[in-house]
Structure formats: C-alpha cells, structure tokens
Coordinates of N, CA and C in Angstrom, one line a residue:
Chain A
D1 N -7.8 30.3 41.6 CA -6.3 30.2 41.5 C -5.8 31.6 41.4
I2 N -4.6 31.8 42.1 CA -3.9 33.1 41.9 C -3.0 32.9 40.7
V3 N -3.2 33.9 39.8 CA -2.5 33.9 38.5 C -1.3 34.8 38.6
M4 N -0.1 34.3 38.2 CA 1.1 35.0 38.3 C 1.5 35.4 36.9
T5 N 1.7 36.7 36.6 CA 2.1 37.1 35.3 C 3.4 37.8 35.3
Q6 N 4.3 37.3 34.5 CA 5.7 37.9 34.5 C 5.8 38.8 33.3
S7 N 6.7 39.8 33.4 CA 7.0 40.7 32.2 C 8.5 41.1 32.4
P8 N 9.2 41.2 31.2 CA 8.7 40.8 29.9 C 8.8 39.2 29.8
D9 N 8.4 38.7 28.6 CA 8.5 37.3 28.3 C 10.0 36.9 28.0
S10 N 10.7 37.9 27.4 CA 12.1 37.7 27.2 C 12.8 39.0 27.3
L11 N 14.1 38.9 27.5 CA 14.9 40.1 27.9 C 16.3 39.9 27.4
A12 N 17.0 40.8 26.8 CA 18.4 40.7 26.4 C 19.1 41.9 27.1
V13 N 20.1 41.6 27.8 CA 20.9 42.6 28.6 C 22.4 42.4 28.3
S14 N 23.1 43.4 28.3 CA 24.6 43.4 28.1 C 25.3 42.9 29.3
L15 N 26.4 42.2 29.1 CA 27.2 41.7 30.3 C 27.5 42.9 31.2
G16 N 27.4 42.7 32.5 CA 27.7 43.8 33.4 C 26.6 44.8 33.7
E17 N 25.5 44.7 32.9 CA 24.4 45.6 33.1 C 23.3 45.0 34.0
R18 N 22.4 45.8 34.4 CA 21.3 45.4 35.3 C 20.2 44.7 34.5
A19 N 19.7 43.6 35.0 CA 18.5 43.0 34.5 C 17.4 43.0 35.5
T20 N 16.2 43.3 35.0 CA 15.0 43.5 35.9 C 13.8 42.7 35.3
I21 N 13.3 41.8 36.2 CA 12.2 40.9 35.8 C 11.0 41.2 36.7
N22 N 9.8 41.4 36.2 CA 8.7 41.7 37.0 C 7.7 40.6 37.1
C23 N 7.0 40.5 38.2 CA 6.0 39.5 38.5 C 4.8 40.1 39.2
K24 N 3.6 39.9 38.7 CA 2.4 40.4 39.2 C 1.5 39.3 39.6
S25 N 0.9 39.3 40.8 CA -0.1 38.4 41.2 C -1.5 38.9 41.0
S26 N -2.4 38.0 40.8 CA -3.8 38.5 40.5 C -4.5 38.9 41.8
Q27 N -3.9 38.6 43.0 CA -4.4 39.1 44.2 C -3.2 39.2 45.2
S28 N -3.4 39.9 46.3 CA -2.3 40.1 47.2 C -1.8 38.8 47.8
I29 N -0.5 38.7 47.8 CA 0.1 37.5 48.5 C 0.9 37.9 49.7
F30 N 0.5 39.0 50.3 CA 1.0 39.5 51.6 C 0.1 39.1 52.7
Y31 N 0.7 38.5 53.7 CA 0.0 38.0 54.9 C 0.3 38.9 56.1
S32 N -0.6 39.7 56.5 CA -0.3 40.7 57.4 C 0.0 40.2 58.8
S33 N -0.4 39.0 59.1 CA -0.2 38.5 60.5 C 1.3 38.2 60.7
N34 N 2.0 37.9 59.7 CA 3.5 37.7 59.8 C 4.3 38.7 59.0
N35 N 3.6 39.6 58.3 CA 4.3 40.6 57.6 C 5.2 40.0 56.5
K36 N 4.7 39.0 55.8 CA 5.5 38.4 54.8 C 4.8 38.3 53.5
N37 N 5.6 38.4 52.4 CA 5.0 38.1 51.1 C 5.4 36.7 50.6
Y38 N 4.4 36.0 50.2 CA 4.6 34.6 49.9 C 5.0 34.4 48.4
L39 N 6.3 34.8 48.1 CA 6.7 34.7 46.8 C 8.2 34.2 46.7
A40 N 8.4 33.3 45.8 CA 9.8 32.8 45.5 C 10.2 33.1 44.1
W41 N 11.5 33.1 43.8 CA 12.0 33.2 42.5 C 12.9 32.0 42.2
F42 N 12.9 31.5 41.0 CA 13.7 30.4 40.5 C 14.4 30.7 39.2
Q43 N 15.5 30.0 39.1 CA 16.3 30.1 37.8 C 16.4 28.7 37.2
Q44 N 16.1 28.6 35.9 CA 16.2 27.3 35.3 C 17.0 27.4 34.0
K45 N 18.1 26.6 34.0 CA 19.0 26.6 32.9 C 18.6 25.3 32.1
P46 N 19.0 25.3 30.8 CA 18.5 24.2 29.9 C 19.0 22.9 30.4
G47 N 18.0 21.9 30.4 CA 18.3 20.6 30.8 C 18.5 20.4 32.3
Q48 N 18.1 21.4 33.1 CA 18.2 21.3 34.5 C 16.9 21.6 35.2
P49 N 16.7 21.1 36.4 CA 15.5 21.6 37.2 C 15.7 23.0 37.6
P50 N 14.6 23.6 38.0 CA 14.7 25.0 38.6 C 15.5 25.0 39.8
K51 N 16.1 26.1 40.1 CA 17.0 26.3 41.3 C 16.4 27.5 42.0
L52 N 16.2 27.3 43.3 CA 15.6 28.3 44.2 C 16.6 29.5 44.4
L53 N 16.2 30.7 44.1 CA 17.1 31.9 44.3 C 16.6 32.7 45.5
I54 N 15.3 32.9 45.6 CA 14.8 33.8 46.6 C 13.5 33.3 47.2
Y55 N 13.2 33.5 48.5 CA 11.9 33.2 49.1 C 11.5 34.4 50.0
W56 N 10.3 34.3 50.4 CA 9.8 35.5 51.2 C 10.0 36.8 50.4
A57 N 10.0 36.7 49.1 CA 10.1 37.9 48.2 C 11.5 38.5 48.1
S58 N 12.3 38.4 49.2 CA 13.5 39.1 49.2 C 14.7 38.4 50.0
T59 N 14.4 37.2 50.5 CA 15.4 36.5 51.2 C 16.2 35.6 50.3
R60 N 17.5 35.8 50.2 CA 18.3 35.1 49.2 C 18.6 33.7 49.8
E61 N 18.5 32.6 49.0 CA 18.8 31.3 49.4 C 20.3 31.2 49.6
S62 N 20.7 30.4 50.6 CA 22.1 30.2 50.8 C 22.9 29.8 49.6
G63 N 24.0 30.5 49.3 CA 24.9 30.2 48.2 C 24.5 31.0 46.9
V64 N 23.4 31.7 46.9 CA 23.0 32.5 45.7 C 23.8 33.8 45.8
P65 N 24.5 34.2 44.6 CA 25.3 35.4 44.6 C 24.5 36.6 45.0
D66 N 25.1 37.6 45.6 CA 24.4 38.8 46.1 C 24.0 39.7 45.0
R67 N 24.4 39.4 43.7 CA 24.0 40.3 42.6 C 22.5 40.0 42.3
F68 N 21.9 38.9 42.9 CA 20.5 38.6 42.8 C 19.8 39.2 44.0
S69 N 18.7 40.0 43.7 CA 17.9 40.5 44.8 C 16.4 40.6 44.4
G70 N 15.6 40.4 45.4 CA 14.2 40.5 45.2 C 13.5 41.6 46.0
S71 N 12.5 42.2 45.4 CA 11.8 43.3 46.1 C 10.3 43.2 45.7
G72 N 9.5 44.1 46.4 CA 8.1 44.2 46.1 C 7.3 43.7 47.3
S73 N 6.0 44.0 47.2 CA 5.0 43.6 48.2 C 3.6 43.7 47.6
G74 N 2.8 42.8 48.2 CA 1.4 42.9 47.8 C 1.1 42.1 46.6
T75 N 1.1 42.8 45.4 CA 0.9 42.1 44.1 C 2.0 42.3 43.1
D76 N 2.9 43.2 43.4 CA 4.0 43.5 42.4 C 5.4 43.3 43.0
F77 N 6.1 42.5 42.2 CA 7.4 42.0 42.7 C 8.4 42.1 41.6
T78 N 9.7 42.2 42.0 CA 10.8 42.4 41.0 C 12.0 41.5 41.4
L79 N 12.6 40.9 40.4 CA 13.9 40.2 40.6 C 14.9 41.0 39.8
T80 N 15.9 41.4 40.5 CA 17.0 42.2 39.9 C 18.3 41.5 39.9
I81 N 19.0 41.5 38.8 CA 20.4 41.0 38.7 C 21.2 42.3 38.5
S82 N 22.0 42.6 39.4 CA 22.7 43.9 39.4 C 23.7 44.1 38.3
S83 N 24.4 43.0 38.0 CA 25.5 43.0 37.0 C 25.5 41.7 36.3
L84 N 24.9 41.6 35.2 CA 24.7 40.3 34.5 C 26.0 39.6 34.2
Q85 N 26.0 38.4 34.5 CA 27.1 37.5 34.2 C 26.7 36.5 33.1
A86 N 27.6 35.9 32.4 CA 27.3 35.0 31.3 C 26.5 33.8 31.9
E87 N 26.8 33.3 33.1 CA 26.2 32.2 33.6 C 24.8 32.4 34.1
D88 N 24.3 33.7 34.0 CA 22.9 34.0 34.4 C 21.9 33.8 33.3
V89 N 22.4 33.4 32.1 CA 21.5 33.1 31.0 C 20.6 31.9 31.4
A90 N 19.3 32.2 31.4 CA 18.4 31.2 32.0 C 17.0 31.7 31.8
V91 N 16.0 30.8 32.2 CA 14.6 31.2 32.3 C 14.3 31.4 33.8
Y92 N 13.7 32.5 34.1 CA 13.4 32.8 35.5 C 11.9 32.7 35.8
Y93 N 11.5 32.1 36.9 CA 10.1 32.0 37.2 C 9.9 32.5 38.6
C94 N 8.7 33.2 38.8 CA 8.2 33.5 40.1 C 7.2 32.5 40.5
Q95 N 7.0 32.3 41.8 CA 6.0 31.3 42.3 C 5.4 31.9 43.6
Q96 N 4.1 31.9 43.6 CA 3.4 32.3 44.9 C 3.1 31.0 45.7
Y97 N 3.2 31.1 47.0 CA 2.9 30.0 47.9 C 1.9 30.5 49.0
Y98 N 1.2 31.5 48.7 CA 0.1 32.0 49.5 C -1.0 31.0 49.7
T99 N -1.3 30.4 48.5 CA -2.2 29.2 48.5 C -1.4 28.0 48.6
T100 N -2.0 26.9 49.2 CA -1.3 25.7 49.5 C -0.6 25.1 48.3
L101 N -1.4 25.0 47.2 CA -0.8 24.6 46.0 C -0.4 25.8 45.1
G102 N 0.9 26.1 45.2 CA 1.3 27.3 44.6 C 1.2 27.4 43.1
T103 N 1.3 28.5 42.5 CA 1.3 28.7 41.1 C 2.5 29.5 40.6
F104 N 3.0 29.2 39.4 CA 4.1 29.8 38.8 C 3.8 30.8 37.8
G105 N 4.6 31.8 37.6 CA 4.5 32.6 36.4 C 4.9 31.9 35.2
Q106 N 4.7 32.5 34.0 CA 5.0 31.8 32.7 C 6.5 31.7 32.4
G107 N 7.3 32.5 33.1 CA 8.7 32.5 32.8 C 9.2 33.7 32.0
T108 N 10.4 34.1 32.3 CA 11.1 35.1 31.5 C 12.4 34.6 31.1
K109 N 12.7 34.6 29.8 CA 13.9 34.2 29.2 C 14.9 35.3 29.2
L110 N 16.0 35.1 29.8 CA 17.1 36.1 29.9 C 18.3 35.7 29.0
E111 N 18.6 36.6 28.1 CA 19.7 36.4 27.2 C 20.7 37.5 27.3
I112 N 21.9 37.2 26.7 CA 23.0 38.3 26.6 C 22.8 39.1 25.3
K113 N 22.8 40.4 25.4 CA 22.7 41.3 24.2 C 24.1 41.3 23.6
Chain B
Q1 N 22.3 17.1 52.8 CA 21.5 17.7 51.8 C 20.6 16.7 51.1
V2 N 19.3 17.0 51.1 CA 18.3 16.1 50.5 C 18.5 15.9 49.0
Q3 N 18.3 14.7 48.5 CA 18.4 14.5 47.1 C 17.1 13.7 46.7
L4 N 16.6 14.0 45.6 CA 15.4 13.3 45.1 C 15.7 12.7 43.7
Q5 N 15.1 11.5 43.4 CA 15.4 10.9 42.1 C 14.1 10.2 41.6
E6 N 13.7 10.7 40.4 CA 12.5 10.1 39.8 C 12.8 8.8 39.1
S7 N 11.9 7.9 39.0 CA 12.0 6.7 38.2 C 10.7 6.3 37.7
G8 N 10.7 5.6 36.5 CA 9.5 5.1 35.9 C 9.6 5.1 34.4
P9 N 8.6 4.6 33.7 CA 8.6 4.5 32.3 C 8.7 5.9 31.6
G10 N 9.4 5.9 30.5 CA 9.5 7.2 29.8 C 8.5 7.3 28.7
L11 N 7.8 6.2 28.4 CA 6.8 6.2 27.3 C 5.5 5.5 27.8
V12 N 4.4 6.2 27.7 CA 3.1 5.6 28.1 C 2.1 5.8 27.0
K13 N 1.3 4.8 26.8 CA 0.3 4.8 25.7 C -0.9 5.6 26.1
P14 N -1.5 6.3 25.2 CA -2.8 7.0 25.5 C -3.8 6.2 26.1
S15 N -4.5 6.7 27.1 CA -5.6 6.1 27.9 C -5.0 5.3 29.0
E16 N -3.7 5.0 29.1 CA -3.1 4.2 30.1 C -2.8 5.1 31.3
T17 N -2.1 4.5 32.4 CA -1.8 5.2 33.6 C -0.3 5.4 33.7
L18 N 0.1 6.6 33.9 CA 1.5 7.0 34.1 C 1.8 6.8 35.6
S19 N 2.9 6.1 35.8 CA 3.3 5.8 37.2 C 4.8 6.2 37.4
L20 N 5.0 7.0 38.4 CA 6.4 7.4 38.7 C 6.6 7.3 40.2
T21 N 7.9 7.1 40.5 CA 8.3 7.0 41.9 C 9.4 7.9 42.2
C22 N 9.4 8.6 43.3 CA 10.5 9.4 43.8 C 11.2 8.9 45.0
T23 N 12.5 8.6 44.9 CA 13.3 8.1 46.0 C 14.0 9.3 46.7
V24 N 13.8 9.4 48.0 CA 14.4 10.5 48.7 C 15.6 10.0 49.5
S25 N 16.7 10.7 49.4 CA 17.9 10.4 50.2 C 18.4 11.6 50.9
G26 N 19.1 11.5 52.0 CA 19.6 12.6 52.8 C 18.5 13.4 53.5
G27 N 17.3 12.8 53.6 CA 16.2 13.4 54.3 C 15.1 12.3 54.4
S28 N 14.0 12.6 55.2 CA 13.0 11.6 55.4 C 11.6 12.2 55.0
V29 N 10.9 11.3 54.2 CA 9.5 11.7 53.8 C 8.6 11.8 55.1
S30 N 9.1 11.3 56.2 CA 8.3 11.3 57.4 C 8.5 12.6 58.2
S31 N 9.3 13.5 57.6 CA 9.4 14.8 58.2 C 8.1 15.6 58.1
G32 N 7.7 16.1 59.2 CA 6.4 16.9 59.2 C 6.6 18.3 58.7
S33 N 7.8 18.7 58.4 CA 8.1 20.1 58.0 C 7.9 20.3 56.5
Y34 N 7.7 19.3 55.8 CA 7.7 19.4 54.3 C 6.5 18.7 53.7
Y35 N 6.2 19.1 52.5 CA 5.3 18.3 51.7 C 5.9 17.9 50.4
W36 N 5.7 16.7 50.0 CA 6.4 16.0 48.9 C 5.5 16.1 47.7
S37 N 6.1 16.7 46.7 CA 5.3 17.2 45.5 C 5.7 16.6 44.2
W38 N 4.8 16.7 43.3 CA 5.0 16.4 41.9 C 4.7 17.7 41.1
I39 N 5.6 18.1 40.2 CA 5.5 19.2 39.4 C 5.9 18.8 38.0
R40 N 5.2 19.3 37.0 CA 5.5 18.9 35.6 C 5.7 20.1 34.7
Q41 N 6.4 19.9 33.6 CA 6.7 21.0 32.7 C 6.7 20.4 31.3
P42 N 5.6 20.7 30.5 CA 5.6 20.3 29.1 C 6.8 20.9 28.3
P43 N 7.2 20.2 27.3 CA 8.4 20.7 26.5 C 8.2 22.2 26.1
G44 N 9.2 23.0 26.5 CA 9.2 24.4 26.1 C 8.2 25.3 26.8
K45 N 7.6 24.7 27.9 CA 6.5 25.5 28.6 C 6.9 25.7 30.0
G46 N 5.9 26.2 30.8 CA 6.1 26.5 32.2 C 5.8 25.4 33.1
L47 N 5.8 25.7 34.4 CA 5.7 24.8 35.5 C 4.3 24.6 36.0
E48 N 3.9 23.4 36.3 CA 2.5 23.2 36.8 C 2.7 22.2 38.0
W49 N 2.1 22.7 39.1 CA 2.2 21.9 40.3 C 1.0 20.9 40.3
I50 N 1.3 19.6 40.2 CA 0.3 18.6 40.1 C -0.4 18.3 41.5
G51 N 0.4 18.2 42.5 CA -0.1 17.9 43.8 C 1.0 17.6 44.8
F52 N 0.6 17.3 46.1 CA 1.6 16.9 47.1 C 1.0 16.0 48.1
I53 N 1.8 15.4 48.9 CA 1.4 14.6 50.0 C 2.3 14.9 51.3
Y54 N 1.6 14.9 52.4 CA 2.3 15.0 53.7 C 2.7 13.5 54.1
Y55 N 3.6 13.5 55.1 CA 4.0 12.2 55.6 C 2.8 11.4 56.2
S56 N 1.8 12.1 56.6 CA 0.6 11.5 57.2 C -0.3 10.8 56.2
G57 N 0.0 11.2 54.9 CA -0.8 10.6 53.9 C -1.9 11.6 53.3
S58 N -2.1 12.7 54.0 CA -3.0 13.7 53.4 C -2.5 14.3 52.2
T59 N -3.4 14.6 51.2 CA -3.0 15.0 49.9 C -3.7 16.3 49.5
N60 N -3.1 16.9 48.5 CA -3.7 18.1 47.9 C -3.4 18.1 46.4
Y61 N -4.4 18.1 45.5 CA -4.2 17.9 44.1 C -4.7 19.2 43.4
K62 N -4.1 19.5 42.2 CA -4.6 20.5 41.4 C -6.0 20.1 40.9
P63 N -7.0 21.1 41.1 CA -8.4 20.7 40.8 C -8.6 20.1 39.4
S64 N -8.0 20.7 38.4 CA -8.2 20.2 37.0 C -7.7 18.8 36.8
L65 N -6.8 18.3 37.7 CA -6.2 17.0 37.5 C -6.7 16.0 38.5
K66 N -7.5 16.5 39.5 CA -7.9 15.8 40.7 C -8.5 14.4 40.4
S67 N -9.3 14.4 39.4 CA -10.0 13.1 39.0 C -9.1 12.0 38.5
R68 N -7.9 12.4 38.1 CA -7.0 11.4 37.5 C -5.7 11.2 38.3
V69 N -5.5 11.9 39.4 CA -4.2 11.9 40.1 C -4.4 11.1 41.4
T70 N -3.3 10.3 41.7 CA -3.2 9.8 43.0 C -1.7 9.9 43.4
I71 N -1.4 10.5 44.6 CA -0.1 10.6 45.1 C -0.1 9.8 46.4
S72 N 0.9 8.9 46.6 CA 1.0 8.1 47.8 C 2.4 8.1 48.3
V73 N 2.6 7.7 49.6 CA 3.9 7.7 50.2 C 4.1 6.4 50.9
D74 N 5.4 5.9 50.8 CA 5.8 4.7 51.4 C 7.0 5.1 52.3
T75 N 6.7 5.3 53.6 CA 7.7 5.8 54.6 C 8.8 4.7 54.8
S76 N 8.4 3.4 54.6 CA 9.4 2.3 54.9 C 10.5 2.4 53.8
K77 N 10.2 2.8 52.6 CA 11.2 2.9 51.5 C 11.7 4.3 51.3
N78 N 11.1 5.3 52.1 CA 11.5 6.7 51.9 C 11.2 7.1 50.4
Q79 N 10.0 6.8 50.0 CA 9.6 7.1 48.6 C 8.2 7.7 48.6
F80 N 7.9 8.4 47.5 CA 6.5 8.8 47.3 C 6.3 8.6 45.8
S81 N 5.0 8.5 45.4 CA 4.7 8.1 44.0 C 3.6 8.9 43.4
L82 N 3.5 8.9 42.1 CA 2.5 9.6 41.3 C 1.8 8.6 40.4
K83 N 0.5 8.6 40.4 CA -0.2 7.9 39.3 C -1.2 8.9 38.6
L84 N -1.1 8.9 37.3 CA -2.0 9.8 36.5 C -2.7 8.9 35.5
S85 N -4.0 8.8 35.6 CA -4.7 7.9 34.8 C -5.2 8.5 33.5
S86 N -5.6 7.7 32.5 CA -6.2 8.2 31.3 C -5.4 9.3 30.6
V87 N -4.2 9.0 30.4 CA -3.3 10.0 29.9 C -3.5 10.3 28.4
T88 N -3.2 11.5 28.0 CA -3.3 11.9 26.6 C -2.0 12.6 26.2
A89 N -1.9 13.0 25.0 CA -0.6 13.7 24.5 C -0.4 14.9 25.4
A90 N -1.4 15.5 25.9 CA -1.3 16.8 26.7 C -0.5 16.5 28.0
D91 N -0.4 15.3 28.4 CA 0.3 14.9 29.6 C 1.8 14.7 29.4
T92 N 2.2 14.8 28.1 CA 3.6 14.7 27.8 C 4.4 15.8 28.5
A93 N 5.4 15.5 29.3 CA 6.1 16.5 30.0 C 7.3 16.0 30.7
M94 N 8.1 16.9 31.2 CA 9.1 16.5 32.2 C 8.4 16.5 33.6
Y95 N 8.6 15.4 34.3 CA 8.0 15.3 35.6 C 9.0 15.4 36.7
Y96 N 8.9 16.4 37.6 CA 9.8 16.5 38.7 C 9.1 16.1 40.0
C97 N 9.9 15.4 40.8 CA 9.5 15.3 42.2 C 10.3 16.4 43.0
A98 N 9.7 16.9 44.1 CA 10.2 18.0 44.8 C 9.8 18.0 46.2
R99 N 10.6 18.8 47.0 CA 10.3 19.0 48.4 C 9.9 20.4 48.6
A100 N 8.8 20.7 49.3 CA 8.4 22.0 49.5 C 8.0 22.3 51.0
S101 N 8.1 23.6 51.4 CA 7.6 24.0 52.6 C 7.0 25.4 52.4
G102 N 6.2 25.4 51.3 CA 5.7 26.7 50.8 C 6.4 26.8 49.4
W103 N 7.6 27.4 49.5 CA 8.4 27.4 48.3 C 9.1 26.0 48.1
V104 N 9.4 25.7 46.9 CA 10.1 24.4 46.6 C 11.6 24.6 46.8
D105 N 12.2 23.9 47.8 CA 13.6 24.1 48.0 C 14.5 23.0 47.5
S106 N 13.9 21.9 47.0 CA 14.7 20.8 46.4 C 13.9 20.1 45.3
W107 N 14.6 19.9 44.2 CA 14.0 19.3 43.0 C 14.8 18.0 42.6
G108 N 14.1 17.0 42.1 CA 14.8 15.9 41.4 C 15.3 16.5 40.0
Q109 N 16.0 15.6 39.3 CA 16.5 16.0 38.0 C 15.4 16.0 37.0
G110 N 14.4 15.3 37.2 CA 13.2 15.2 36.3 C 13.3 14.0 35.4
T111 N 12.2 13.5 35.0 CA 12.1 12.4 34.0 C 11.1 12.8 33.0
L112 N 11.5 12.6 31.7 CA 10.6 12.9 30.6 C 9.7 11.8 30.3
V113 N 8.4 12.1 30.4 CA 7.4 11.1 30.0 C 6.6 11.5 28.8
T114 N 6.7 10.6 27.8 CA 6.0 10.9 26.5 C 4.8 10.0 26.4
V115 N 3.7 10.6 26.0 CA 2.5 9.8 25.8 C 2.3 9.6 24.3
S116 N 2.4 8.4 23.9 CA 2.3 8.1 22.4 C 2.1 6.6 22.2
S117 N 1.4 6.3 21.2 CA 1.1 4.9 20.9 C 2.2 4.3 20.0

C-alpha cells in the first residue's frame, strides 16, 4: 500500500492569512507516460461527506474558490489556502489514486486562530 | 448531477452481516467511466476505501477486508450494495457510497452503522 502522511495534524491560522497543508506519499505517484501526479485533495466539514477540491495535484474542481491551490510532484504535495475564510474551517485530506484502490492521508484539522 | 444515497440498518449485532445499498440518481451505474465505491470513516478518524465495483461486475477489495466483503451491482435498479460479514465493534463507522474515476468525485451523505449487541 502507498501510505499518505499529512502534516501538520492540526493548524490554526488567522482570518485572511495563508494556510499550508503538506502531504507526502511513501512512493512516487507521478506517472511519466502522461506527466500527471495522481493526487486529490478533499475538504470535510462536520456532519458532511468529503468534498473534492483538487485532482491531478493542481487542477481545481469546478466551483472551488481560487484561493485553494495545489502543488507538488512525485512524493511531496501541498494544499494552500491563500487567504483563510471562516467557512474554510474543516478537516482536509489528501488521497492518492496511483493504485487502483486509493489511500487517504490521516487528515489535517484547520481552525481559526 | 449524480446523487448517491445510502440505506440500510444503523445497528448490527457482533458476528452478523452488515448490509447497505446505494441508490444512484442523475447517473448510471452502467457507465463504464466510473467505479462505484464504498468508503468508511470510524468516528473521529480518517477515511478507508473498502472496495469498488465496475458496471461489468468486476470488483476490487481492500486486502485486509477481502475475506469479509462482497460488493454487488444491480443495473436494473441503478443500485450497488455492500455486505460485510462477521462484524465487530471495529466496523462501527460512517459508511459512504461514492463514485470514482481515480479520485472520488461524488459522495453520498453517509450512514452511520453501529456494531453492538
């Protein structure tokens, strides 16, 4: 199994400031034949299912605000929220889909400072 | 826009079989572009992909659960189902049905299943 490890486990950021969440895979999830990284990011608010934010490591899902961005390649990836809003309080998960049955990171809890 | 809705008992006794059904609307389980999945989340914990099924009936299960899991599809009802046998308290979780094409792009609201006598 590819193990996904997120850091930090929790994060407190002031409104309007930048929030950065990291995700590291235990092996490369970059497929050279199509030049793509097989990584997605999700946001989960209490009592709700996860919501897709980003796929292919940096492609924003339709309707997702542009303050959310994804970057990275190979084994190291980052989700950045450029200017934190109150509605961004949630747990964020990365997921690799390089293997057919994908695996998720343990989650990062984002709060307001 | 596709919608998924889980249904089934919220309470299952230890050693019995957990059975859930996912009804799909706004899309077809016969679509060859997607695989229809079950993902669970124990209370306060992270996400675990249990397995998935293609419209053709081919399946892929998490190895640690493979001996206890069966996922099936009913194209006539536009539904797919999960059976998990010999459950224990460790199987207590929110169970989500979902649609994936690599990443998961649609989720049901989830149903909480508690294993308790």
